[in-house]
PDB file of C-alpha atoms in Angstrom:
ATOM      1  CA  UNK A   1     -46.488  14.444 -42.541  1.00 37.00           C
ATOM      2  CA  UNK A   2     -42.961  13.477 -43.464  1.00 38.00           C
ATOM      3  CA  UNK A   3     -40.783  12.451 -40.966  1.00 35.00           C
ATOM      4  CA  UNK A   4     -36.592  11.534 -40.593  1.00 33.00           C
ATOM      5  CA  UNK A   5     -34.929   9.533 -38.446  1.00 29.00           C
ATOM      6  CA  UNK A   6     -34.552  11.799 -35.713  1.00 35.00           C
ATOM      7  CA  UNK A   7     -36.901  13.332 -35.204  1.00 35.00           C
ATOM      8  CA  UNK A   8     -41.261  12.580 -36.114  1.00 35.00           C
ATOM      9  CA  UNK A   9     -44.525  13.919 -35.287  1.00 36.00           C
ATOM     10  CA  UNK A  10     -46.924  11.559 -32.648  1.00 39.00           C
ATOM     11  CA  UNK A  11     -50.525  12.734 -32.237  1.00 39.00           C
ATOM     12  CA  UNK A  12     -52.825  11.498 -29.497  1.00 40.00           C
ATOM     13  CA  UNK A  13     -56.055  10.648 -30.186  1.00 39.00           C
ATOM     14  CA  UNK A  14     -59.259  13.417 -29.895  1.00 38.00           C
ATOM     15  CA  UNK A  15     -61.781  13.002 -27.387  1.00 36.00           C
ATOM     16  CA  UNK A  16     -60.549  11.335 -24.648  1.00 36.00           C
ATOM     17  CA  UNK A  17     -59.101   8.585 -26.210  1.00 38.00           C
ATOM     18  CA  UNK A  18     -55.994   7.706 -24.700  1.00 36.00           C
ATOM     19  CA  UNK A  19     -54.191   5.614 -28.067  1.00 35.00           C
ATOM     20  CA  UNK A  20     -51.257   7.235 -29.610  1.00 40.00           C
ATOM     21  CA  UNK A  21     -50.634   6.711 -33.399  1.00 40.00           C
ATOM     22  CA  UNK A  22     -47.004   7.279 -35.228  1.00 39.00           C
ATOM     23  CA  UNK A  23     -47.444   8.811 -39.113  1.00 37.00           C
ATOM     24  CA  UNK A  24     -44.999   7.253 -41.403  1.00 42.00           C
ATOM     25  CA  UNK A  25     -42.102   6.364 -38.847  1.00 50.00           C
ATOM     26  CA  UNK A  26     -39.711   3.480 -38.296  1.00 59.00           C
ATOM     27  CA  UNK A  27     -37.293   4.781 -36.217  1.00 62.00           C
ATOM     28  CA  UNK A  28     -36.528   2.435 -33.026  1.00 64.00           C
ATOM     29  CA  UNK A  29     -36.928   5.492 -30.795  1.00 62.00           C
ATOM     30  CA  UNK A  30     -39.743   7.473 -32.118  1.00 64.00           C
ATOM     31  CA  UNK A  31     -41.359   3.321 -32.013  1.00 65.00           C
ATOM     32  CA  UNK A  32     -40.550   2.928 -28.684  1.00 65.00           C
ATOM     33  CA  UNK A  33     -40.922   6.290 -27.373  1.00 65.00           C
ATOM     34  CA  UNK A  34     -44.441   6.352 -28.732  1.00 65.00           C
ATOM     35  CA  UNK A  35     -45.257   2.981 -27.257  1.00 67.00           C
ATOM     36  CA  UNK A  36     -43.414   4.074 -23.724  1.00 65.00           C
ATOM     37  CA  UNK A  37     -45.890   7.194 -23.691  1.00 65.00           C
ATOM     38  CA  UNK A  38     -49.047   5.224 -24.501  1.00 65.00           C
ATOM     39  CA  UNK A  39     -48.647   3.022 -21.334  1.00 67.00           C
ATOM     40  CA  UNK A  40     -48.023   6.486 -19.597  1.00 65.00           C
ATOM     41  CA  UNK A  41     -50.397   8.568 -20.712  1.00 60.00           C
ATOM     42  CA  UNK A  42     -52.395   9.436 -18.010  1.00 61.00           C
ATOM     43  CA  UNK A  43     -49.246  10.581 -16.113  1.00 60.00           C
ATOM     44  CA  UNK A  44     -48.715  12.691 -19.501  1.00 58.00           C
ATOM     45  CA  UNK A  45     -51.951  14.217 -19.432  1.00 61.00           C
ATOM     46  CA  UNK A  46     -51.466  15.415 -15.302  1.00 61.00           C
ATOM     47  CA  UNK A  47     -48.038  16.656 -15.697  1.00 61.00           C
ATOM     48  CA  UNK A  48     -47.804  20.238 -14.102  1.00 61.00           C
ATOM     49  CA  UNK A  49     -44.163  20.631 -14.835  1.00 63.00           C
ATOM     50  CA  UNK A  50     -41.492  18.991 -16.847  1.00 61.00           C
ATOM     51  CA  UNK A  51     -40.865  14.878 -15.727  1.00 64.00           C
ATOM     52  CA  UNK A  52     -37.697  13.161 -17.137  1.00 62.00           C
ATOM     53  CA  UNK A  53     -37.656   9.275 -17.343  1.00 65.00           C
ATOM     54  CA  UNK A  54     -35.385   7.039 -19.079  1.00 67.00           C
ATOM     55  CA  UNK A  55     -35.744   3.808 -21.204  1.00 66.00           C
ATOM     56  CA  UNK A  56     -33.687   1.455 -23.469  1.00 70.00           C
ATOM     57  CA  UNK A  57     -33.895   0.873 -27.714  1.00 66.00           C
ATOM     58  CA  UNK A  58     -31.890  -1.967 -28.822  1.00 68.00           C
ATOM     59  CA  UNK A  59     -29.584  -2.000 -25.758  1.00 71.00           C
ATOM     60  CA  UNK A  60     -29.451   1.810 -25.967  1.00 71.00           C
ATOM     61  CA  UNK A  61     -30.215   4.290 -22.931  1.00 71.00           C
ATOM     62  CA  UNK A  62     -32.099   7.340 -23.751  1.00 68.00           C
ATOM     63  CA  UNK A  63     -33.018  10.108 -21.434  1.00 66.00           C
ATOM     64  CA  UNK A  64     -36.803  11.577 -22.224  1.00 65.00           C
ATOM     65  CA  UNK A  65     -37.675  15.099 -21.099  1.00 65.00           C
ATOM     66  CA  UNK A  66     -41.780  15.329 -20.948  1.00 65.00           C
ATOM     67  CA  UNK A  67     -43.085  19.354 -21.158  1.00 63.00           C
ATOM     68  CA  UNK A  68     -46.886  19.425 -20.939  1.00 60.00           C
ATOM     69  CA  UNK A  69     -47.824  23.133 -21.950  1.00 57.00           C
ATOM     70  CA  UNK A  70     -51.404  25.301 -22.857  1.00 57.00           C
ATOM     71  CA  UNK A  71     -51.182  27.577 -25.386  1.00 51.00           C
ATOM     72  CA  UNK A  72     -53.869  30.649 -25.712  1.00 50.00           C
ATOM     73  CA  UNK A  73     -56.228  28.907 -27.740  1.00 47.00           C
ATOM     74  CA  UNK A  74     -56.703  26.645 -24.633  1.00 48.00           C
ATOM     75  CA  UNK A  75     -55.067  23.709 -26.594  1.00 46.00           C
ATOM     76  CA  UNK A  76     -52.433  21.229 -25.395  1.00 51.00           C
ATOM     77  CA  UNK A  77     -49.173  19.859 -26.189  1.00 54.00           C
ATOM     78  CA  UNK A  78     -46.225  18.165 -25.181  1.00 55.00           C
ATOM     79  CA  UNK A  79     -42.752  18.402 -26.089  1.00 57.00           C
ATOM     80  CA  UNK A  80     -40.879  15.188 -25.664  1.00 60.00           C
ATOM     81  CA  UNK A  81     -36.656  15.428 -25.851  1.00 62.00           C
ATOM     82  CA  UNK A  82     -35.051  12.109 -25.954  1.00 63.00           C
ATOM     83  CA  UNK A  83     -31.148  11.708 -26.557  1.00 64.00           C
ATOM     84  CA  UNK A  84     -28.560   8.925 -25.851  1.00 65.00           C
ATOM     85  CA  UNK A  85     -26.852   8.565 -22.722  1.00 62.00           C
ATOM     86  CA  UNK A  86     -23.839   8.696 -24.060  1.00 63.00           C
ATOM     87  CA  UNK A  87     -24.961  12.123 -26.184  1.00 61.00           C
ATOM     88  CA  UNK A  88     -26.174  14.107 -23.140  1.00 55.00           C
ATOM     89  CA  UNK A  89     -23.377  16.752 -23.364  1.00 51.00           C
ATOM     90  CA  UNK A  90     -23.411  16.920 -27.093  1.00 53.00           C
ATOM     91  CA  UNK A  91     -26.483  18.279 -29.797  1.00 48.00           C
ATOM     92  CA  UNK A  92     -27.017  14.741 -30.715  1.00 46.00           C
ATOM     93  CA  UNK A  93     -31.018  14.073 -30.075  1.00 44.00           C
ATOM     94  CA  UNK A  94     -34.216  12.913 -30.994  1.00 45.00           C
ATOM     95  CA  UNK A  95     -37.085  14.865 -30.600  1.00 45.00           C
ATOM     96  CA  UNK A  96     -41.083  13.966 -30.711  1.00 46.00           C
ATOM     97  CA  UNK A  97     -43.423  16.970 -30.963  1.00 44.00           C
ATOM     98  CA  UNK A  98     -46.695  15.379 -29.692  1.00 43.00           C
ATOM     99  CA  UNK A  99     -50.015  17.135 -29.022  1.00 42.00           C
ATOM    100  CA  UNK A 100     -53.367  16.898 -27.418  1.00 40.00           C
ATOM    101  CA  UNK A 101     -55.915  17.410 -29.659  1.00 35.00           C
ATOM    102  CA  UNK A 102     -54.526  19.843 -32.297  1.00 30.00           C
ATOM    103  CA  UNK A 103     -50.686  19.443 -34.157  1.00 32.00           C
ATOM    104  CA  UNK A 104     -48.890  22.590 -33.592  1.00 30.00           C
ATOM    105  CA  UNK A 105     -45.124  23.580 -34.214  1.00 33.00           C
ATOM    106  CA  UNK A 106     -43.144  23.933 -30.570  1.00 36.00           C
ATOM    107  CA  UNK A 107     -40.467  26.661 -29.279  1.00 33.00           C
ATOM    108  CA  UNK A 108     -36.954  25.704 -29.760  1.00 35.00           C
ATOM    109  CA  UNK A 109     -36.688  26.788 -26.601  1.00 37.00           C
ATOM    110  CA  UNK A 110     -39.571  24.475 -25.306  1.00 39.00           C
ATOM    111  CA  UNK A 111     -38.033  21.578 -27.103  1.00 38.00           C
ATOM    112  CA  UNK A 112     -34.577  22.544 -25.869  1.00 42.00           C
ATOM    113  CA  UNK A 113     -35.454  22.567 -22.422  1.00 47.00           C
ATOM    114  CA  UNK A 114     -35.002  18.717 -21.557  1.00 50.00           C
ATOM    115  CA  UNK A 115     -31.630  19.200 -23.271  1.00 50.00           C
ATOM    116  CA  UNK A 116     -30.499  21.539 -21.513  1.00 54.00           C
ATOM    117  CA  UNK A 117     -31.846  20.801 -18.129  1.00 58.00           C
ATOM    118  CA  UNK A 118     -29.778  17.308 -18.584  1.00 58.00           C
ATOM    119  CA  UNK A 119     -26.603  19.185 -19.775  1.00 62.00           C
ATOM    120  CA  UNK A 120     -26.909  20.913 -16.654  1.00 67.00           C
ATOM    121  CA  UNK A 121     -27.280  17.787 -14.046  1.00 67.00           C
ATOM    122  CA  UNK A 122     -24.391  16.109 -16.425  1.00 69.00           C
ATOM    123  CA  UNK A 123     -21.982  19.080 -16.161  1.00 72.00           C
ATOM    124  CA  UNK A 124     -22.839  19.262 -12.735  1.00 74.00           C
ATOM    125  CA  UNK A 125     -21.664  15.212 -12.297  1.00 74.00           C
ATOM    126  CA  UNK A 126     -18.155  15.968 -13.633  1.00 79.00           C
ATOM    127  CA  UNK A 127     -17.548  18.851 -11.432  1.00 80.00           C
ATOM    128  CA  UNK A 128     -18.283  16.791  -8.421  1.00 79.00           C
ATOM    129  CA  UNK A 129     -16.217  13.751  -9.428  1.00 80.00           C
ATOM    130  CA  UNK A 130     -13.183  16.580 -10.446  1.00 82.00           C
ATOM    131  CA  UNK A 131     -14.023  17.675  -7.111  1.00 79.00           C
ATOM    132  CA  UNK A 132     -13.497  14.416  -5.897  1.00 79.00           C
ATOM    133  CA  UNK A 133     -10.385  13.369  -7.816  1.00 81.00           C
ATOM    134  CA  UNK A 134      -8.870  16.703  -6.616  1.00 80.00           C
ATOM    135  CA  UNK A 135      -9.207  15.806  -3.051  1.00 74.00           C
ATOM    136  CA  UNK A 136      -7.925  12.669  -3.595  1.00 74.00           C
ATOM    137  CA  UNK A 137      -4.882  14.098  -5.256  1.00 75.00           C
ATOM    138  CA  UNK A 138      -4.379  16.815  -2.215  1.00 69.00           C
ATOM    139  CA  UNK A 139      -5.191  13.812   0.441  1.00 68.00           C
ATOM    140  CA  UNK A 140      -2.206  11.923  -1.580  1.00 66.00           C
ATOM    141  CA  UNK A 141       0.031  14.504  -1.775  1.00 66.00           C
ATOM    142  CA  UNK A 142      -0.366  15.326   2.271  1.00 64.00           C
ATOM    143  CA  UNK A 143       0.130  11.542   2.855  1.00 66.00           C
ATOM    144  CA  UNK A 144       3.640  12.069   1.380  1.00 63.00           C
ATOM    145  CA  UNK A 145       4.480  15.098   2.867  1.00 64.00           C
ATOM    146  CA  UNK A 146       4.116  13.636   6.078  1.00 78.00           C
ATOM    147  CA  UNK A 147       5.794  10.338   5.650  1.00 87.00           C
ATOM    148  CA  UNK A 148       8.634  11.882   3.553  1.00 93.00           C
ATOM    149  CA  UNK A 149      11.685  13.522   3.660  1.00 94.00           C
ATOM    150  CA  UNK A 150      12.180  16.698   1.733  1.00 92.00           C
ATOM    151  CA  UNK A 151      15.537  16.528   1.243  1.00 95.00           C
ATOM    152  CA  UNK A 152      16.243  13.039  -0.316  1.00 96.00           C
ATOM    153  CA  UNK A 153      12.633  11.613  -0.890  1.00 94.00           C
ATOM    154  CA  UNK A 154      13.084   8.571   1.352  1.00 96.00           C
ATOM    155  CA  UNK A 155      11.059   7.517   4.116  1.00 95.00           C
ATOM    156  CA  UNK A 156      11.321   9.318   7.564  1.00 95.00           C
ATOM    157  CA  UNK A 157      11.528   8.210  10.561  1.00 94.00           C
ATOM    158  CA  UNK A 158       7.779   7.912  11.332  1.00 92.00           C
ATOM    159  CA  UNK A 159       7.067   6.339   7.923  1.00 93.00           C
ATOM    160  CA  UNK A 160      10.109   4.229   8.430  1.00 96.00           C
ATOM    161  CA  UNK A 161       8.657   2.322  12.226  1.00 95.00           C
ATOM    162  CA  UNK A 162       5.769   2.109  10.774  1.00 93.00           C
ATOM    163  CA  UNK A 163       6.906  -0.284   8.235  1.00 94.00           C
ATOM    164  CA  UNK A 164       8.785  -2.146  10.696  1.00 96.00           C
ATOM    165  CA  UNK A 165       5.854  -2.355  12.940  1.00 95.00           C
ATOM    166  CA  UNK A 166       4.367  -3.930  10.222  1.00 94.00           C
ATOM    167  CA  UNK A 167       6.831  -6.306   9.336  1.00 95.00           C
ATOM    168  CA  UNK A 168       7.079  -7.481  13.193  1.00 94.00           C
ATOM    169  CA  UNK A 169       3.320  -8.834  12.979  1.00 93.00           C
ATOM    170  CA  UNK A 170       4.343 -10.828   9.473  1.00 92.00           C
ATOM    171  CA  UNK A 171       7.697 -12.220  11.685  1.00 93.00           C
ATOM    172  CA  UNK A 172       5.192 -13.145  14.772  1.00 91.00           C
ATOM    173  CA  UNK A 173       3.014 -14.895  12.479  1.00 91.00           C
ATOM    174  CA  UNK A 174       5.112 -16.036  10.172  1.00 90.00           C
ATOM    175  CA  UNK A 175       8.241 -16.697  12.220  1.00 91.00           C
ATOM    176  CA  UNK A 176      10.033 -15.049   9.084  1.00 92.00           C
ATOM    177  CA  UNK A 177      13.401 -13.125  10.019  1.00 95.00           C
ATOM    178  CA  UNK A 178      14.219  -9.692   8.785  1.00 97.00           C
ATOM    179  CA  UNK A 179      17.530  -7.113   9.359  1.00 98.00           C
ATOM    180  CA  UNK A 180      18.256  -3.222   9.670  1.00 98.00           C
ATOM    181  CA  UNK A 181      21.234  -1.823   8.724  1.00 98.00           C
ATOM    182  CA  UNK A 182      22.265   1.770  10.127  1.00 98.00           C
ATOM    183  CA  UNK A 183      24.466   3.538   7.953  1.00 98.00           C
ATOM    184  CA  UNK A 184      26.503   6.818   8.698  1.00 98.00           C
ATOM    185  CA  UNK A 185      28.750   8.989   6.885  1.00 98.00           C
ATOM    186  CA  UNK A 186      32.112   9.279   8.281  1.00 98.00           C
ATOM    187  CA  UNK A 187      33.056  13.120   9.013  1.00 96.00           C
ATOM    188  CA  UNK A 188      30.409  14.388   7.275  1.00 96.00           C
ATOM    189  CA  UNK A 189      30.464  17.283   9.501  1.00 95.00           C
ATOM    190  CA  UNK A 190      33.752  18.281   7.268  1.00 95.00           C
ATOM    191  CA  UNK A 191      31.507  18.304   4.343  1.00 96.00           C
ATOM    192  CA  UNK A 192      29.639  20.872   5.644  1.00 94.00           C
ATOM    193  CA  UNK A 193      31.972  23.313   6.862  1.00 95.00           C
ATOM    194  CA  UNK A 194      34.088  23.047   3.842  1.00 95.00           C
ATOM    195  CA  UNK A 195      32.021  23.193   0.726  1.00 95.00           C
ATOM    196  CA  UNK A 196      28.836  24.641   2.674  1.00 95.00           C
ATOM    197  CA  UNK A 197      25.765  22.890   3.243  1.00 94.00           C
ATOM    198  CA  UNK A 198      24.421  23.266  -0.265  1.00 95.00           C
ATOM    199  CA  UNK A 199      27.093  20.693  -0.806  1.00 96.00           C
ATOM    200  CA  UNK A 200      26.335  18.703   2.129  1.00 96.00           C
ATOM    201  CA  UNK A 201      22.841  18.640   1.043  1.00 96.00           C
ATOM    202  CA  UNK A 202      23.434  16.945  -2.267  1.00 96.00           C
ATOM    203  CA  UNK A 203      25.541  14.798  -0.464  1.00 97.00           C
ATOM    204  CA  UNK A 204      22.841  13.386   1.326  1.00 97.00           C
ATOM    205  CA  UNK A 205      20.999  12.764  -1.870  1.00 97.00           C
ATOM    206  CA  UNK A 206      23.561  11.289  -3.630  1.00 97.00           C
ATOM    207  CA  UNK A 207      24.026   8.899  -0.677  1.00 98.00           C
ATOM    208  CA  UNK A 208      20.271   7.785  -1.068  1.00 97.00           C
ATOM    209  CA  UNK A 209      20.476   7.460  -4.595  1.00 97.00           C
ATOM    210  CA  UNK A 210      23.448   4.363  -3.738  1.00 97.00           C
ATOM    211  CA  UNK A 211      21.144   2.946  -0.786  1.00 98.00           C
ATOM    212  CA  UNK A 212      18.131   2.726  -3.334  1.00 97.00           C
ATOM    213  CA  UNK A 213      20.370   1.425  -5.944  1.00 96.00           C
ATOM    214  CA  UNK A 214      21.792  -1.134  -3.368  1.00 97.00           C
ATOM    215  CA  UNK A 215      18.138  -2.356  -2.347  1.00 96.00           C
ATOM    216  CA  UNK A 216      15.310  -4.279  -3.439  1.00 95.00           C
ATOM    217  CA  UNK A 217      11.844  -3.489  -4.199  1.00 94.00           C
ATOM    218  CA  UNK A 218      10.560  -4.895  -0.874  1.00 95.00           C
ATOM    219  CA  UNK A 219      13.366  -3.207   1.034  1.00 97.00           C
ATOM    220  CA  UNK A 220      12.770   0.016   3.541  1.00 97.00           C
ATOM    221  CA  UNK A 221      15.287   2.694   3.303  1.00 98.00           C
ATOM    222  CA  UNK A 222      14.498   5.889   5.438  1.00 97.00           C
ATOM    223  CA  UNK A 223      16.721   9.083   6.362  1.00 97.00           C
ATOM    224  CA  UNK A 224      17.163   8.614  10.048  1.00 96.00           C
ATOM    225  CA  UNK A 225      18.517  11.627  10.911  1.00 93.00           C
ATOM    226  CA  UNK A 226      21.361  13.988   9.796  1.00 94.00           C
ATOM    227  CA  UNK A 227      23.843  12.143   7.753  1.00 97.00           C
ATOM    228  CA  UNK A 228      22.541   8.589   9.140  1.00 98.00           C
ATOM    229  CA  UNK A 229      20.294   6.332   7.115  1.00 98.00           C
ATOM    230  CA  UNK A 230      18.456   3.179   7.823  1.00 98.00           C
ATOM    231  CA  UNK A 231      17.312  -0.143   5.483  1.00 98.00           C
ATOM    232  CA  UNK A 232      15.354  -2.365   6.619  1.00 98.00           C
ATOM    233  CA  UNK A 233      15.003  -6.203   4.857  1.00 98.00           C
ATOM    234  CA  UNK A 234      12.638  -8.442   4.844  1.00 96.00           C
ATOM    235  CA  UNK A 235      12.674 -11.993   5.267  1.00 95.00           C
ATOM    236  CA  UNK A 236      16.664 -11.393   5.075  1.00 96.00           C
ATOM    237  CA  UNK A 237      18.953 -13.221   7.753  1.00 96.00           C
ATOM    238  CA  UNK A 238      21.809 -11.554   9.485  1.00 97.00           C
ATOM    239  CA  UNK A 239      24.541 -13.208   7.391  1.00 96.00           C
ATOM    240  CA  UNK A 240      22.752 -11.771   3.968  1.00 97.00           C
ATOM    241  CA  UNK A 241      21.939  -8.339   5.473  1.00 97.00           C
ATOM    242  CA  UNK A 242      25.949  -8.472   6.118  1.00 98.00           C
ATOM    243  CA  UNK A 243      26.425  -8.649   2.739  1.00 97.00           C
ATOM    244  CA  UNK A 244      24.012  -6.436   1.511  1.00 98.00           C
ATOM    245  CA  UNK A 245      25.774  -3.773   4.244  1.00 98.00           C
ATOM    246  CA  UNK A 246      29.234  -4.455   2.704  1.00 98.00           C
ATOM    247  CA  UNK A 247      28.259  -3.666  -0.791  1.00 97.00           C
ATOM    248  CA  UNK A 248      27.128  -0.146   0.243  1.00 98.00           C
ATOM    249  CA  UNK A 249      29.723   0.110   2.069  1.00 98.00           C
ATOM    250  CA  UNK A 250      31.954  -0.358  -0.982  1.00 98.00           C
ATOM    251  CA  UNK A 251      29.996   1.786  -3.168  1.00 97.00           C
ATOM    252  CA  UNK A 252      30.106   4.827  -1.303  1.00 98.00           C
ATOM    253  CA  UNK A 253      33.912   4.759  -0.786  1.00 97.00           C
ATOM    254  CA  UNK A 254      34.199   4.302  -4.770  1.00 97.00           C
ATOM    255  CA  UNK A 255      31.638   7.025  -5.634  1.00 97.00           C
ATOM    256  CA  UNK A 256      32.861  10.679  -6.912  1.00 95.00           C
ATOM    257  CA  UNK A 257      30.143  12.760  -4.891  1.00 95.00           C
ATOM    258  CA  UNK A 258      29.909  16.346  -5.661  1.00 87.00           C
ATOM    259  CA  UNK A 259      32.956  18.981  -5.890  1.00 87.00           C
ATOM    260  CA  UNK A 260      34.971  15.336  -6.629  1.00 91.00           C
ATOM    261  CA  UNK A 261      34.567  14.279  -2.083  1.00 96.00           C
ATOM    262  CA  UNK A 262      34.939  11.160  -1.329  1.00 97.00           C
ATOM    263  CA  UNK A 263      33.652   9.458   1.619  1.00 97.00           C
ATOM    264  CA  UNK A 264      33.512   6.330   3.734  1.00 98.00           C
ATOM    265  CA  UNK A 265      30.760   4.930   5.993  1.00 98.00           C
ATOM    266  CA  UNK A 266      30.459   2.901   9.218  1.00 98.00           C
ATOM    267  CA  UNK A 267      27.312   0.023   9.182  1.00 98.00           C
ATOM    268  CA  UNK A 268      25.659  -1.541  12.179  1.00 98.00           C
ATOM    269  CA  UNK A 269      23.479  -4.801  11.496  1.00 98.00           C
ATOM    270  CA  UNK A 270      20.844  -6.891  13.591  1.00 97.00           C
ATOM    271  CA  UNK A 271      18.437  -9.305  12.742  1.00 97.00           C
ATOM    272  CA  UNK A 272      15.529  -9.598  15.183  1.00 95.00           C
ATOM    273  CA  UNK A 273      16.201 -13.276  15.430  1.00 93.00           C
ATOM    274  CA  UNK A 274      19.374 -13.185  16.802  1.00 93.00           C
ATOM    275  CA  UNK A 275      17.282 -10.469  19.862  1.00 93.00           C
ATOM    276  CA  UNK A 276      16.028 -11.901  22.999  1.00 87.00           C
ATOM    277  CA  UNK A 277      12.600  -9.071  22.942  1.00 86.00           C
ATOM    278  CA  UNK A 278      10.226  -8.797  19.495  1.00 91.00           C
ATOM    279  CA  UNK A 279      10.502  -4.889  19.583  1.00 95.00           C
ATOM    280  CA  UNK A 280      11.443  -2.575  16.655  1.00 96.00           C
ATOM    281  CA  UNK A 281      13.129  -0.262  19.299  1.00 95.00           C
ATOM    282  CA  UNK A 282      15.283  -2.982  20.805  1.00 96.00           C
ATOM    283  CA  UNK A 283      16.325  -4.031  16.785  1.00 97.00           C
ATOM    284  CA  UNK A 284      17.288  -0.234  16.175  1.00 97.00           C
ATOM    285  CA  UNK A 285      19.483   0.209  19.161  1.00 96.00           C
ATOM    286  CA  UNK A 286      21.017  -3.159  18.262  1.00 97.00           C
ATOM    287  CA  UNK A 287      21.930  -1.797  15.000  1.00 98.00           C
ATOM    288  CA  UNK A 288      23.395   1.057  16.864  1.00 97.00           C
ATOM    289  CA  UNK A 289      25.328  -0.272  19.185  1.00 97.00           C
ATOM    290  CA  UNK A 290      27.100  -2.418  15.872  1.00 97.00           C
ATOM    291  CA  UNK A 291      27.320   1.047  14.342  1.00 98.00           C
ATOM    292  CA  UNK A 292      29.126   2.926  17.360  1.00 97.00           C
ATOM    293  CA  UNK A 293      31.656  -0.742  17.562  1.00 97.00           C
ATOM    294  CA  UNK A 294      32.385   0.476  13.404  1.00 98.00           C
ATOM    295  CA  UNK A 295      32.885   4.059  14.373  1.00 96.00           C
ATOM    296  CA  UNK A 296      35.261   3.417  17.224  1.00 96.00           C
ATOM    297  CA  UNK A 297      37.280   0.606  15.023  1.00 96.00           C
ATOM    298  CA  UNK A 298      38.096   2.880  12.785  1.00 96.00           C
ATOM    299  CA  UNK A 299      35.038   3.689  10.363  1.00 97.00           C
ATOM    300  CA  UNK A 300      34.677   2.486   7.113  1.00 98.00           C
ATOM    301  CA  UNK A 301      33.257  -1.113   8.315  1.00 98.00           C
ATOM    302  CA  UNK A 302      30.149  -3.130   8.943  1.00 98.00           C
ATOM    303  CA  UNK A 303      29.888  -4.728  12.345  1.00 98.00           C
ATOM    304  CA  UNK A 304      26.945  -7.033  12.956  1.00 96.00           C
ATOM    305  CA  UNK A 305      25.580  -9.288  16.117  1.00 80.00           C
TER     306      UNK A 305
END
């Protein structure tokens, strides 16, 4: 009986006799299939519905489906589907026709049925790990949502302490200083009930796009409320948050916002090692107070302590 190279007929020996012989084959998995089924032939021989096992052939995984069936002339068979693991969702597979006793031709649908019964778990994989990756994405996309804000895509306020909570352990550890700097616009409310808050809106984002271009990587910068913004710095000194305040300072007076405004803004500084308590609430109002001594000098300044 002629065989190719995927696929080749195995009979079982008559009589009780539990050897299998291959006719005219050399294909690695109709070998090695054969020889996997003669060490488990007695499990062949009791199977009552279909099994499914796996082996390797040359550093190859193959999936076998086993289908023990009686036909009317009381004889029986077994339809063996074998493919690559990396084939299961494709027609790509080997397939052994073997029999008990007598040779006889098997069902495409009987030799199909491994196939398709591995298709199914397969199939069934991928929409639990899209599952998965979906959730992920939706668990991600909450996580920003509630650490965000809408309007200009910076840090809130509750995203925003919690970073500075952070960076309080790394200082008590670490004995590593770090700054805030509180911005706010000056007469921003003028914005608003001139050009509408559309306007004032893009205002605001304009005004983080300057504090993001003004920062660093490492750096914090949150919308603390209204028209007021926050940075935070790490491992950054008082006299080099000063400067880092001055230079955004200086590029919000120069910028053309929308409908040609131009503003100013008044700065407020700290660096926790100049405070006498290690709290992020004590560093804040700190910054504030420096902010309200810029607002009542006259606005467009940086004061610092």
């Amino acid at each position: 009986m002629g065989t190719s190279a995927t696929e080749a007929m195995v009979e079982m020996g008559t009589q009780g006799d539990k050897r299998l012989s291959m006719l005219n084959s050399t294909d690695p998995f109709t070998q090695a299939a054969a020889h996997y089924l003669g060490q488990h032939i007695d499990l062949v021989n009791g199977l009552e519905k279909p099994a499914y096992t796996a082996f390797e052939v040359s550093d190859q995984r193959y999936f076998l489906s086993v289908t023990r069936m009686d036909d009317s002339r009381d004889l029986n068979w077994v339809i063996v589907t074998g493919m690559p693991e990396a084939n299961l969702m494709s027609n790509t597979h080997a397939t052994l026709r073997i029999t008990l006793g007598v040779t006889m031709t098997a069902t495409l649908a009987a030799m199909l049925l491994g196939v398709l019964i591995a298709r199914q778990l397969v199939a069934a994989e991928r929409r639990l790990t899209q599952a998965n990756q979906q959730l992920l994405v939706s668990n991600e996309k909450l996580q920003y949502s509630a650490s965000t804000d809408k309007l200009t895509g910076l840090m809130n306020r509750h995203r925003f302490l919690d970073v500075a909570e952070r960076e309080l352990l790394q200082y008590e550890r670490y004995q590593r200083d770090f700054s805030i700097i509180l911005l706010d616009l000056d007469h921003f409310k003028q914005v608003n009930d001139q050009y509408g808050h559309n306007v004032g809106d893009f205002v605001l984002k304009q005004t983080a796009e300057i504090l993001l271009h003004c920062s660093r990587k490492q750096d914090a910068v949150a919308r603390w409320g209204g028209e007021e913004f926050i940075m935070l710095l790490p491992a950054t000194e008082l006299d080099t948050a000063v400067l880092v305040a001055e230079r955004i300072r200086r590029s919000i007076e120069d910028y053309n916002y929308e409908s040609g405004i131009k503003l100013t803004g008044s700065l407020g500084v700290a660096s926790l090692a100049r405070l006498d308590a290690l709290d992020i609430g004590a560093l804040v109002n700190a910054a504030d107070e420096r902010l309200y001594q810029s607002k009542h000098g006259g606005r467009n300044q940086v004061s610092a302590s």
